[in-house]
Amino acid sequence: MFTHTTEQFTPQEIALLQPFVTNVDRPVFCLRNVPEVVKGALFARYSRSTKSLRRLLLDEFITEPESGFAAIVSAVGDSPAAQLVAARQAEAFYERVLIGYGDDSVAELGGAHVACEGVSNIAAKLLEDSRLGLSPLEKSTRYVRFDLPGPDGYLYLREPALMASPFAERYTITMDNLFATYSVLLGPVQAWLQATFPRDEATTPRAYRNAIQAKALDLLRGLLPMATQTNVGLFGNGRAFEYLLIKLAAAPFAEARALSEAIQTELDYVIPAFVKRARSERGKAYAAYLAATREQAAQWAAQLDLAPAEGTELAVRLVDYDPQAEEKTVAAILYPHLDLPLDAILAHARTMPAQERQAIIAAALGERASRFHRPGRAFEEPYYTFDILADIGAYRDLQRHRVLTQERQRFTVSHGYVTPPELDLIGVAPQYRAALEQAAALVTDLQRDFPNEAQYAVPFAFRIRWRVKLNLREAYHLIELRSARQGHPAYRQIAQMMFQAISAVHPTLAAGMRFVDQHDYDLERLAAEQRIDQKRQGR
């Protein structure tokens, strides 16, 4: 299959290479046991050298005294302090290699895993706003209880500016009440769910218990405020982290700016050369630019005398789409199979009968056997812009989609809140609403003096408005995934409404979305938990 002649190494060279590559005699291999900065420098050299990667590793790193590679390797297993000294001794060499290329993409050659623990949901959303280069994972409100206190009480951010203000006591009382209500209602909600949806013999106790708890936590998550502390794990490359650090430094929240410093400090231990510019004058100037442009836009917005929008119910509005989407998609489908310029193919697509275009689109979609069979890049031609008004809990789930453009307005209480209908049936809705109303009153008063910090006191049940612009291919992914049975009812409804809106304007293009689930379910997680049991039994 591979005709490439693999380079031959001497027995001594093989002994030197083996700890750092997965094989020494095949054309496809991985690096291992190599520090991130070395990987980045090695691949940077690789792009401008006639040597093989293993030969480069030998000649310019392993056996090159100036590189400091030997010191790094020999320090493995030593104390962290010894490892750090060795890495810093080699840093100057690798930095010269990296800087010598002058290309931002070089910073994508090294990565890191970062854990950010005890950050608020405000900070978590800022960490997760990045579209590409960073992969976040956050502690789930569906699978983890948030009412277990720490040494200082319930786990929410005591924002310093608020705690130093006359609102400190009221803020603490209100936040404590939200968590206490969440904790008190959890038992009755679970008991009602168990009585209403008893376990059948085909369902294991484990699957049933997890499904009941997930449903109960879903029903009560609206009580959690944006100050709720969570854990976020991030994996990303140096370039993405550099931009994240700059964005955090430009944010209007003291917590975000402190988090930028904290992440920078830790990344300096593992990929310092890749994030150095975030702390440089260039990085500081970029952060100042972002902060200034945000403030200038806010000042223009403040001058506008616009009437508030009517209605506070769930709204998914398709506000813009491409009227030539079908023709453009057909042209993109045909393009790789022809030897003609795109504009000529597009002109022909416009003259086709509608049935012919539909047949071409159907052929490109093929027989999709599951939602994982995603259509090709031709389906990235059409775009759709939605304006969505929904509860913050639903926003938190949908915000994780990154191959699109989305931007939110501030977290506020002005759009009202959502009360799950089950809470009325259980009889606990009055307590739920009372805690939310108390929080709303606090937020309203805080906004006058602390417009940014007031957002920490907004519970997830309140609605937020955000815009989403995505192409059709991403719409297939988002809508089919988020309408699936195991999803939360709030974002399932949003996905279903997005599907209906696209179907109304482009029925031919939406026809391939075969895996949109438009049914309602009681215990959304139960089927998924049952599948887990089946897999375990299969093993």
XYZ file of C-alpha atoms in Angstrom:
539
model
C 0.000 0.000 0.000
C 2.736 2.479 0.992
C 5.564 2.728 -1.534
C 7.577 5.188 0.552
C 11.007 3.804 1.406
C 11.415 3.980 5.149
C 14.731 5.398 6.303
C 17.158 2.933 7.844
C 18.629 3.643 11.264
C 21.617 2.144 13.002
C 21.074 0.035 16.128
C 22.373 2.944 18.215
C 19.957 5.383 16.556
C 17.074 2.960 17.024
C 17.863 2.782 20.736
C 17.776 6.578 20.930
C 14.543 6.891 18.938
C 12.432 4.094 20.400
C 11.374 5.931 23.594
C 9.994 8.814 21.522
C 8.237 7.248 18.509
C 5.714 4.420 18.199
C 7.811 2.661 15.536
C 11.149 3.143 13.746
C 10.473 1.259 10.511
C 7.073 2.300 9.148
C 6.036 5.507 7.320
C 3.166 6.266 9.705
C 3.987 6.774 13.372
C 3.268 8.934 16.429
C 5.458 10.876 18.797
C 5.379 9.950 22.465
C 7.155 11.021 25.651
C 8.091 14.296 23.961
C 7.386 17.672 25.652
C 4.916 19.933 23.848
C 7.458 22.637 23.089
C 9.743 20.055 21.480
C 6.871 18.719 19.358
C 6.082 22.217 18.143
C 9.679 23.062 17.295
C 10.191 19.677 15.636
C 7.152 20.016 13.374
C 8.073 23.618 12.583
C 11.450 22.407 11.297
C 9.762 19.467 9.535
C 7.901 21.791 7.156
C 11.174 23.270 5.854
C 13.499 20.321 5.800
C 14.286 17.475 3.428
C 14.884 15.196 6.406
C 12.374 12.711 7.777
C 10.818 13.544 11.119
C 12.722 10.806 12.942
C 16.002 11.987 11.367
C 15.239 15.549 12.451
C 14.481 14.357 15.961
C 17.839 12.580 16.064
C 20.021 15.195 14.419
C 18.628 18.441 15.767
C 17.086 17.509 19.103
C 18.156 14.233 20.701
C 21.858 14.524 19.829
C 22.097 18.321 19.656
C 23.617 19.563 22.938
C 22.293 23.109 22.493
C 18.703 21.894 22.338
C 18.598 20.835 25.960
C 16.559 17.798 24.924
C 18.751 15.432 26.911
C 18.267 17.532 30.037
C 14.489 17.437 29.650
C 14.431 13.684 29.126
C 16.782 12.957 31.996
C 14.604 15.066 34.300
C 11.565 12.858 33.661
C 10.825 11.137 36.936
C 12.663 13.785 38.930
C 10.942 16.362 41.066
C 8.651 18.878 39.326
C 11.191 21.582 40.167
C 13.960 19.679 38.388
C 11.775 19.106 35.362
C 10.885 22.787 35.244
C 14.543 23.854 35.401
C 15.439 21.476 32.578
C 12.555 22.691 30.420
C 13.470 26.327 30.943
C 17.086 25.652 30.044
C 15.919 24.329 26.695
C 13.262 26.986 26.176
C 15.526 29.543 24.539
C 16.591 27.073 21.861
C 13.069 25.974 20.992
C 11.791 29.521 21.043
C 14.364 30.506 18.432
C 13.152 27.673 16.236
C 9.492 28.649 16.647
C 9.978 32.392 16.262
C 12.129 31.825 13.209
C 9.077 30.777 11.250
C 7.001 33.841 12.043
C 3.752 32.025 11.325
C 0.879 32.022 13.810
C -0.015 28.492 12.735
C 3.209 27.239 14.338
C 1.507 27.840 17.690
C -1.015 25.164 16.722
C 1.699 22.499 16.931
C 1.688 22.291 20.715
C -1.258 21.733 23.018
C -2.241 21.379 26.643
C -4.986 20.111 28.923
C -6.143 22.697 31.466
C -8.571 22.208 34.343
C -10.410 25.298 35.596
C -12.141 24.407 38.842
C -14.526 26.439 40.926
C -15.242 28.972 38.171
C -18.655 30.573 37.891
C -21.020 29.887 35.015
C -20.234 33.388 33.739
C -16.591 32.391 33.398
C -17.517 28.951 32.051
C -19.455 30.527 29.185
C -16.466 32.738 28.360
C -14.184 29.692 28.335
C -16.584 27.844 26.039
C -17.160 30.698 23.598
C -14.139 29.736 21.501
C -15.139 28.100 18.224
C -12.045 26.268 17.042
C -8.818 25.024 18.582
C -10.283 24.508 22.060
C -12.430 21.599 23.215
C -14.248 22.262 26.520
C -15.988 19.817 28.830
C -18.069 21.111 31.741
C -19.537 19.527 34.850
C -23.116 18.606 33.984
C -26.176 19.960 35.765
C -28.021 16.811 34.614
C -25.762 14.226 36.244
C -24.299 16.121 39.207
C -26.090 17.621 42.198
C -25.115 21.209 42.908
C -26.513 21.512 46.422
C -23.602 19.859 48.236
C -21.894 22.631 50.241
C -18.181 23.301 50.555
C -16.264 24.735 53.526
C -17.765 28.183 52.924
C -21.309 27.040 52.198
C -23.045 26.513 48.890
C -20.743 26.582 45.877
C -21.302 29.918 44.215
C -18.963 32.826 43.526
C -18.864 35.508 46.191
C -18.046 38.200 43.634
C -15.578 40.613 45.337
C -17.182 43.854 44.153
C -20.603 42.700 45.334
C -19.259 41.384 48.637
C -17.621 44.763 49.279
C -20.884 46.608 48.543
C -24.011 47.272 50.640
C -25.636 44.396 48.732
C -23.317 41.756 50.200
C -25.697 40.350 52.811
C -28.693 40.410 50.496
C -26.694 38.722 47.738
C -25.618 35.935 50.101
C -29.127 35.408 51.457
C -30.641 35.280 47.973
C -28.043 32.893 46.573
C -28.311 30.640 49.637
C -32.071 30.545 49.223
C -31.795 29.455 45.579
C -29.542 26.536 46.515
C -31.578 25.654 49.614
C -34.778 25.573 47.546
C -33.046 23.373 44.966
C -31.976 21.014 47.764
C -35.343 20.905 49.544
C -37.341 20.291 46.370
C -35.119 17.535 45.037
C -36.623 14.863 47.323
C -40.308 15.575 46.549
C -39.586 15.867 42.824
C -37.802 12.514 42.726
C -40.568 10.867 44.788
C -43.255 12.171 42.399
C -41.315 10.977 39.368
C -40.936 7.503 40.873
C -44.641 7.326 41.657
C -45.671 8.626 38.242
C -43.207 6.558 36.211
C -42.643 3.298 38.104
C -39.851 0.981 37.029
C -40.788 -1.943 34.809
C -39.093 -5.333 34.931
C -37.185 -4.680 31.705
C -35.353 -1.705 33.264
C -32.460 -2.246 35.672
C -32.453 -0.377 38.988
C -29.285 1.433 37.868
C -30.816 2.725 34.622
C -34.045 3.712 36.388
C -32.242 5.492 39.231
C -30.072 7.495 36.822
C -33.040 8.430 34.615
C -35.083 9.608 37.600
C -32.229 11.679 39.000
C -31.452 13.211 35.584
C -35.095 14.225 35.163
C -35.284 15.699 38.670
C -32.095 17.698 38.209
C -33.339 18.902 34.815
C -36.577 20.157 36.389
C -34.768 22.070 39.126
C -31.698 23.399 37.325
C -33.517 26.685 36.710
C -32.835 27.594 40.342
C -29.069 27.579 39.873
C -27.653 31.118 39.448
C -24.937 32.142 37.017
C -22.688 32.447 40.075
C -22.849 28.647 40.476
C -19.324 27.290 40.563
C -18.478 24.535 38.130
C -15.464 22.746 36.660
C -14.373 23.136 33.045
C -11.737 21.024 31.341
C -10.073 22.412 28.220
C -7.833 20.874 25.605
C -6.433 23.150 22.973
C -3.464 24.253 20.937
C -1.236 27.184 21.793
C -2.756 29.550 19.260
C -6.271 28.986 20.577
C -5.121 29.411 24.173
C -3.342 32.648 23.286
C -6.559 34.125 21.916
C -8.558 32.824 24.888
C -6.161 34.508 27.317
C -6.482 37.809 25.457
C -10.293 37.624 25.354
C -10.461 36.860 29.066
C -8.135 39.764 29.799
C -10.490 42.051 27.853
C -13.679 40.837 29.565
C -15.687 43.179 31.827
C -15.584 40.665 34.709
C -12.818 40.697 37.317
C -13.135 36.907 37.574
C -12.366 36.512 33.862
C -9.304 38.742 34.062
C -8.016 36.815 37.068
C -8.684 33.574 35.225
C -6.624 34.808 32.282
C -3.661 35.320 34.603
C -4.167 31.952 36.287
C -4.362 29.996 33.021
C -1.338 31.853 31.644
C 0.675 30.919 34.729
C -0.112 27.224 34.320
C 0.442 27.162 30.568
C 3.840 28.736 31.139
C 4.799 25.435 32.783
C 3.890 23.284 29.774
C 3.726 25.325 26.528
C 5.299 28.703 27.409
C 6.622 29.442 23.918
C 3.157 29.064 22.420
C 1.337 31.492 24.732
C 4.104 33.985 25.423
C 2.555 36.648 23.188
C -0.630 36.785 25.255
C 1.422 38.394 28.027
C 3.437 40.593 25.656
C 2.756 44.197 24.691
C 1.124 42.880 21.533
C -1.259 40.766 23.603
C -2.042 43.634 25.964
C -2.747 45.936 23.033
C -5.100 43.374 21.510
C -6.978 42.997 24.815
C -7.284 46.776 25.107
C -8.618 46.919 21.556
C -11.289 44.304 22.276
C -12.366 46.070 25.464
C -12.491 49.478 23.756
C -14.549 48.310 20.787
C -17.006 46.578 23.114
C -17.465 49.754 25.146
C -17.848 51.940 22.059
C -20.551 49.669 20.629
C -22.323 49.653 24.003
C -22.331 53.473 24.063
C -23.977 53.614 20.640
C -26.573 51.076 21.739
C -27.327 53.095 24.878
C -28.249 56.121 22.746
C -30.969 54.265 20.859
C -34.558 54.883 21.915
C -36.174 51.545 21.035
C -39.358 50.075 22.433
C -38.884 46.778 24.310
C -39.856 43.623 22.463
C -43.264 42.217 23.219
C -43.710 38.711 24.564
C -41.495 36.596 26.795
C -42.359 33.126 25.531
C -39.987 30.762 23.775
C -39.242 32.197 20.341
C -37.134 30.745 17.528
C -37.267 33.153 14.608
C -35.622 32.573 11.243
C -34.680 36.164 10.403
C -32.464 35.607 7.358
C -31.652 32.871 4.849
C -30.259 32.498 1.339
C -33.081 32.633 -1.247
C -30.782 30.946 -3.802
C -29.794 28.139 -1.447
C -31.089 25.294 -3.593
C -29.302 26.431 -6.754
C -26.042 27.092 -4.881
C -26.176 23.693 -3.229
C -26.708 21.934 -6.559
C -23.788 23.843 -8.086
C -21.547 22.912 -5.142
C -22.585 19.256 -5.440
C -21.651 19.176 -9.137
C -18.497 21.321 -8.887
C -15.897 18.619 -7.978
C -17.140 16.389 -10.801
C -16.813 18.968 -13.597
C -14.006 20.968 -15.197
C -15.900 24.264 -15.279
C -15.757 27.469 -13.199
C -18.250 27.726 -10.366
C -20.183 30.645 -11.845
C -20.848 28.659 -15.038
C -22.131 25.683 -13.043
C -24.287 27.975 -10.907
C -25.777 29.606 -13.994
C -26.695 26.167 -15.320
C -28.193 25.118 -11.976
C -30.516 28.112 -12.129
C -31.908 26.943 -15.468
C -32.573 23.379 -14.283
C -36.142 22.202 -13.708
C -36.970 21.975 -10.002
C -37.317 18.197 -10.208
C -33.797 17.836 -11.582
C -32.347 19.926 -8.785
C -34.275 17.893 -6.229
C -32.943 14.652 -7.737
C -29.347 15.907 -7.547
C -29.791 16.974 -3.903
C -31.354 13.592 -3.072
C -28.417 11.812 -4.745
C -25.934 13.849 -2.708
C -27.789 13.017 0.512
C -27.930 9.315 -0.324
C -29.372 6.745 2.056
C -28.553 8.177 5.473
C -28.721 5.243 7.883
C -28.049 7.355 11.005
C -27.557 10.957 12.025
C -23.809 10.312 11.968
C -24.004 10.083 8.158
C -23.603 13.787 7.586
C -23.949 15.300 4.112
C -20.925 16.696 2.287
C -19.503 20.186 2.131
C -21.867 21.266 -0.630
C -24.438 21.597 2.141
C -22.339 24.346 3.709
C -23.523 26.734 0.971
C -26.955 27.669 2.435
C -26.984 29.756 5.610
C -29.676 30.493 8.186
C -29.784 33.197 10.858
C -31.974 32.622 13.914
C -32.908 34.898 16.790
C -33.720 32.783 19.833
C -35.345 33.659 23.136
C -35.185 30.776 25.593
C -34.152 29.953 29.149
C -30.490 30.160 30.088
C -30.420 26.436 30.792
C -31.205 25.686 27.138
C -28.722 28.319 25.984
C -25.938 26.688 28.020
C -26.439 23.429 26.129
C -26.696 24.923 22.650
C -23.783 27.312 23.197
C -21.393 24.353 23.003
C -21.854 24.068 19.240
C -18.848 25.820 17.751
C -19.009 25.440 13.947
C -21.317 28.439 13.657
C -21.602 32.084 14.647
C -23.490 32.848 17.833
C -23.621 35.850 20.121
C -25.668 36.433 23.236
C -27.101 39.447 24.961
C -26.493 39.976 28.660
C -27.922 37.661 31.306
C -30.972 39.467 32.646
C -34.353 38.956 34.302
C -36.250 41.244 31.942
C -37.550 38.404 29.725
C -39.198 36.444 32.522
C -38.517 32.865 33.556
C -39.633 29.337 32.782
C -41.463 27.071 35.241
C -41.472 23.405 34.178
C -45.134 22.266 34.130
C -44.231 19.184 36.181
C -43.485 21.419 39.170
C -47.084 22.617 39.165
C -48.296 19.021 39.079
C -45.992 18.103 41.954
C -47.161 21.127 43.950
C -43.739 22.711 44.497
C -43.996 25.490 41.917
C -44.788 28.191 44.528
C -41.465 27.619 46.322
C -39.657 27.513 42.987
C -41.193 30.791 41.833
C -40.650 32.519 45.177
C -36.899 31.852 45.042
C -36.726 33.117 41.455
C -38.721 36.262 42.252
C -36.402 37.038 45.154
C -33.423 36.710 42.798
C -35.121 38.873 40.168
C -35.644 41.675 42.670
C -31.981 41.542 43.646
C -30.797 41.593 40.022
C -33.033 44.581 39.253
C -31.520 46.556 42.127
C -27.946 45.462 41.395
C -28.107 46.508 37.750
C -28.109 50.212 38.630
C -24.675 50.163 40.287
C -23.233 46.839 39.100
C -24.491 46.213 35.549
C -21.919 43.494 34.859
C -21.746 41.847 38.273
C -25.555 41.686 38.518
C -25.470 38.903 35.936
C -24.030 36.506 38.527
C -27.347 36.569 40.426
C -29.494 35.605 37.396
C -30.842 32.017 37.709
C -30.852 29.620 34.764
C -34.664 29.672 34.572
C -34.664 33.227 33.199
C -34.685 33.729 29.471
C -31.853 35.071 27.354
C -31.798 36.206 23.756
C -29.061 35.108 21.363
C -28.461 34.908 17.636
C -27.177 31.923 15.674
C -25.935 31.864 12.086
C -25.135 28.435 10.695
C -24.904 26.615 7.409
C -27.175 23.755 6.404
C -24.592 21.060 7.087
C -24.184 22.238 10.682
C -27.971 22.551 10.961
C -28.246 18.842 10.136
C -25.835 18.073 12.965
C -27.284 20.435 15.574
C -30.962 19.757 14.906
C -30.726 15.969 14.727
C -28.479 15.782 17.808
C -30.413 18.227 19.964
C -33.851 16.863 19.063
C -32.853 13.340 20.139
C -34.962 11.689 22.822
C -32.356 11.876 25.596
C -32.037 15.652 25.278
C -33.477 18.236 27.658
C -37.041 19.228 26.634
C -36.096 22.920 26.418
C -33.422 22.589 23.778
C -35.255 19.730 22.044
C -38.083 22.179 21.380
C -35.659 24.756 19.985
C -34.137 22.180 17.617
C -37.602 21.100 16.476
C -38.605 24.714 15.793
C -35.399 25.324 13.821
C -36.210 22.281 11.691
C -39.730 23.514 11.057
C -38.445 26.970 10.062
C -35.881 25.591 7.582
C -38.438 23.134 6.184
C -40.857 26.003 5.546
C -38.421 27.914 3.298
C -36.307 25.073 1.878
C -38.312 21.834 1.986
C -36.052 20.050 -0.518
C -32.908 20.814 1.475
C -34.504 19.926 4.803
C -35.967 16.663 3.499
C -32.721 14.850 4.248
C -33.027 15.528 7.996
C -34.465 12.089 8.606
C -33.433 11.836 12.236
C -35.269 14.797 13.739
C -37.278 13.458 16.688
C -40.446 15.526 17.123
C -42.050 13.391 19.826
C -42.322 14.185 23.542
C -41.061 11.851 26.275
C -41.419 11.521 30.028
C -38.051 10.208 31.242
C -35.784 11.450 28.487
C -32.662 9.635 29.721
C -34.278 6.234 30.284
C -33.759 4.814 26.779
C -30.116 5.933 26.779
C -29.524 4.332 30.188
C -31.132 1.104 28.958
C -28.755 1.074 25.983
C -25.823 1.409 28.385
C -27.068 -1.689 30.227
C -27.379 -3.590 26.956
C -23.799 -2.720 26.017
C -22.546 -3.818 29.433
C -24.399 -7.115 29.131
C -22.922 -7.579 25.655
C -19.435 -7.248 27.070
